[in-house]
Amino acid sequence: MADGGAPASSSSLVEKQFEDFRLHLEESGSLRERIRAVAAEMESANRIMHSSLLLVHQSRSVPEVLEKAKGQIVVLKELFNRLAEILRECPGQHYRYHGDWKSETQTMISLLAFLHWLETGNLLMHHEAEEKLGLDASEFGPDIEDYLIGVCFMSNELPRYVVNQVTTGNYDCPRKVLKFLTDLHAAFRMLNLRNDFLRKKFDGMKYDLRRVEEVYYDVKIRGLTTNDDSTEDQGTTQA
Amino acid sequence: MADGGAPASSSSLVEKQFEDFRLHLEESGSLRERIRAVAAEMESANRIMHSSLLLVHQSRSVPEVLEKAKGQIVVLKELFNRLAEILRECPGQHYRYHGDWKSETQTMISLLAFLHWLETGNLLMHHEAEEKLGLDASEFGPDIEDYLIGVCFMSNELPRYVVNQVTTGNYDCPRKVLKFLTDLHAAFRMLNLRNDFLRKKFDGMKYDLRRVEEVYYDVKIRGLTTNDDSTEDQGTTQA
Amino acid sequence: MADGGAPASSSSLVEKQFEDFRLHLEESGSLRERIRAVAAEMESANRIMHSSLLLVHQSRSVPEVLEKAKGQIVVLKELFNRLAEILRECPGQHYRYHGDWKSETQTMISLLAFLHWLETGNLLMHHEAEEKLGLDASEFGPDIEDYLIGVCFMSNELPRYVVNQVTTGNYDCPRKVLKFLTDLHAAFRMLNLRNDFLRKKFDGMKYDLRRVEEVYYDVKIRGLTTNDDSTEDQGTTQA
Amino acid sequence: MADGGAPASSSSLVEKQFEDFRLHLEESGSLRERIRAVAAEMESANRIMHSSLLLVHQSRSVPEVLEKAKGQIVVLKELFNRLAEILRECPGQHYRYHGDWKSETQTMISLLAFLHWLETGNLLMHHEAEEKLGLDASEFGPDIEDYLIGVCFMSNELPRYVVNQVTTGNYDCPRKVLKFLTDLHAAFRMLNLRNDFLRKKFDGMKYDLRRVEEVYYDVKIRGLTTNDDSTEDQGTTQA
């Protein structure tokens, strides 16, 4: 060691630095706690929305189910805007805390996408999700990989939906779902998935597709569908 | 499902969206590959610097060891600036990719801090690390938690150093290192560590401290130190 | 250290304290052994009851199966009252030893609930479980979380039951079980489950529900059910 | 299933029961959150007290160190009484939540016992710990096993203390600590330890004893102790 000169002053500089760190860690710790509090509320709103949507499997009227589920979109919109506001306090650090709300985002996307599909028969687009949540993409919106994972989760719900619809006598449902899922699966196949979790979830979509094909086969082989087989969709109003 | 309006066009919108995603994933994938290539070079520079510094345990002349090790600082500086340049392409996404170079940053800090301590007897401050690497903190510098973890790693090197110095007859070394480590440990204790990895690494510093105390005890009990016991440090020039 | 005054007497005080501890640990140790002995007998009674109940999957006459299984309720009642008596010796320490019998309670609840459902088509209520065991809730009864976990275990038995009933030609069974399980699942969803184990068990109920839906789908698609699709239940007497 | 009588009313009874459970789980969940908040403050007070006590290893004046550390006893006393107050809301369920504060109790006992030993040279008795915390044993005090584990933790601090005291020239310290630790170890050996964690911690005390014996041997063999070897303690005032 070279001559230390003024070790006492060096020691007080170290103390000063750690005092700064203490404040820094307190700040980022309390920021994280606030983010986690919002994420916990998101999880709760997701749970309520999920409960409402699940009724669609019990042959309840779709419009009634959708009306109830939509009530939670307002709540989620408020929560995402509260999150965006917190993140505005730490510009450029969005991804530092991203792990604390990404799972909630994925679940929410899956629910919004299922609701949107029940309503329109179409895939909820990424920009439509942002609009529903009142978010400005240039600043803060659902991460694209979280959106894609959410869409995979939504696909997992479809085989069950098809089975329950056929049970209630809606024999046209499998064909429609099959067309939707086939297109979705083809679209995903365009992507070079390097995110391991996303790739695994996408692999699961294959099983959803297979199960829907089997149900479609069951209704066809028993002559339960009366309409033509054209994959052209002629209006998608559902029971 | 409500009447879908124009399903064919909906299908092409989906295709368009996934084409956008494909480009987005390609871009972020290739960005990540470039970051990982830089991180691999950092790891290599760290390894060379570590090899040079290890010679200090073999009673080589400290100035000679330092000279060689410093050669790698130039390399690391160039690499960090290359990394900063890549990150300038994706503003606000620094923390998205942070996991790809944080381990290299921690190792580098531990090496720079050891080198600095050998040279000056003082702790390398965070802003000094930034200066050595020619980084502008306002834009991109070593994360504070990475700095703290690196300092813990550096502490792990000290017991071995003390043992080897005593072996070569430098009986005054344990007292100096003990004072440095005691102050460092006390400074860390001011922090409320919520980062689990950092907390664990800091817990390890306790064993370094204890080991150095044991060595100091050994030289004291054998009457190998000649100076008085005052914990006052009277100049820290080292052999 | 300040002047210790009378160290010898201090030493004997320490001895006295540890002698008290020795007695205390002996007592709580032997209490625990007695509790574990009762728990071991409970496990055995549960196993016998489970064996009896499993015969219901083999198209045995339900009343005969129930008669045999009910024989163990008497045994379990006696064991729970023996346990209550032991716990009366250590008032307020019920939860100290709770880990020693909770798994047995959960299994027992699942068996009682399955038996009750076979008999009545209804969910065994918590207070009904207490009555069957002759316990006084104000003093000692099955923990609510253990009751809920037991109910989840019971749900795991239902898909297998449905499959075996359909095999024996009871095509009306899936509809009834589906209604029961759907209501149960909806009731659980009202709860904010913070107990990780319970939450995980409840997550499993979803798969039971899905499996029963699949069986219901199978009998419907093959036209094996003759009754209308109304989810209204018109009398639940079972084969 | 027997004739269900009034299935609709059964369904509403289930709903009523789960509504009760929902309230019950909310209540116990919020109770647990309040307990955990107190436990987090205990951990923080322990951390501060530990930092103060650690200075005793750096040859600071013992009375000064003790004065500072004692400041936290007031805080801990307030926290334990707050905890006792919360537990008064759920009589007989003390042990249900015990896992949430037991680790904090163990650490606190180890710190109080070390402080007490530095001050008096004696072991902090269980009832003395209760008095320091202003707790009423008949209602709520530190669990005996937690007390014993805390004492084991305190023993772990002694070898380091002895080493540092010898380094500063207090050659009489090893003999005193050795006597204390030998008595403590003998007292523990009276107990039949069935608690696995406690047994393991006690096993560790053996290594503390061995290390102190080695230090005592070192000072003896070098003729650094001048007083007689009688294990009779003649006043324990410490440097």
Short mmCIF file of C-alpha atoms in Angstrom, two decimals, chain C residues 7 12 29 42 49 52-53 62 72 136-137 142 164 173 176 191 198 207 225:
data_model
loop_
_atom_site.label_atom_id
_atom_site.label_comp_id
_atom_site.label_asym_id
_atom_site.label_seq_id
_atom_site.Cartn_x
_atom_site.Cartn_y
_atom_site.Cartn_z
CA PRO C 7 -20.33 -16.96 41.20
CA SER C 12 -26.02 -23.54 41.15
CA GLY C 29 -41.50 -34.95 25.00
CA MET C 42 -55.71 -42.62 13.38
CA MET C 49 -61.77 -46.91 6.08
CA SER C 52 -63.56 -50.13 2.46
CA LEU C 53 -64.55 -47.03 0.55
CA VAL C 62 -73.18 -48.58 -2.16
CA GLN C 72 -64.28 -46.94 11.35
CA ASP C 136 -67.06 -29.74 20.85
CA ALA C 137 -65.91 -26.97 18.48
CA PRO C 142 -60.81 -30.08 12.98
CA ASN C 164 -66.34 -46.38 -13.04
CA CYS C 173 -73.70 -39.86 -12.72
CA LYS C 176 -74.67 -34.94 -10.97
CA LEU C 191 -61.64 -17.71 -0.52
CA LEU C 198 -54.15 -25.43 0.49
CA TYR C 207 -58.18 -30.97 -13.13
CA THR C 225 -78.09 -39.59 -21.40
#
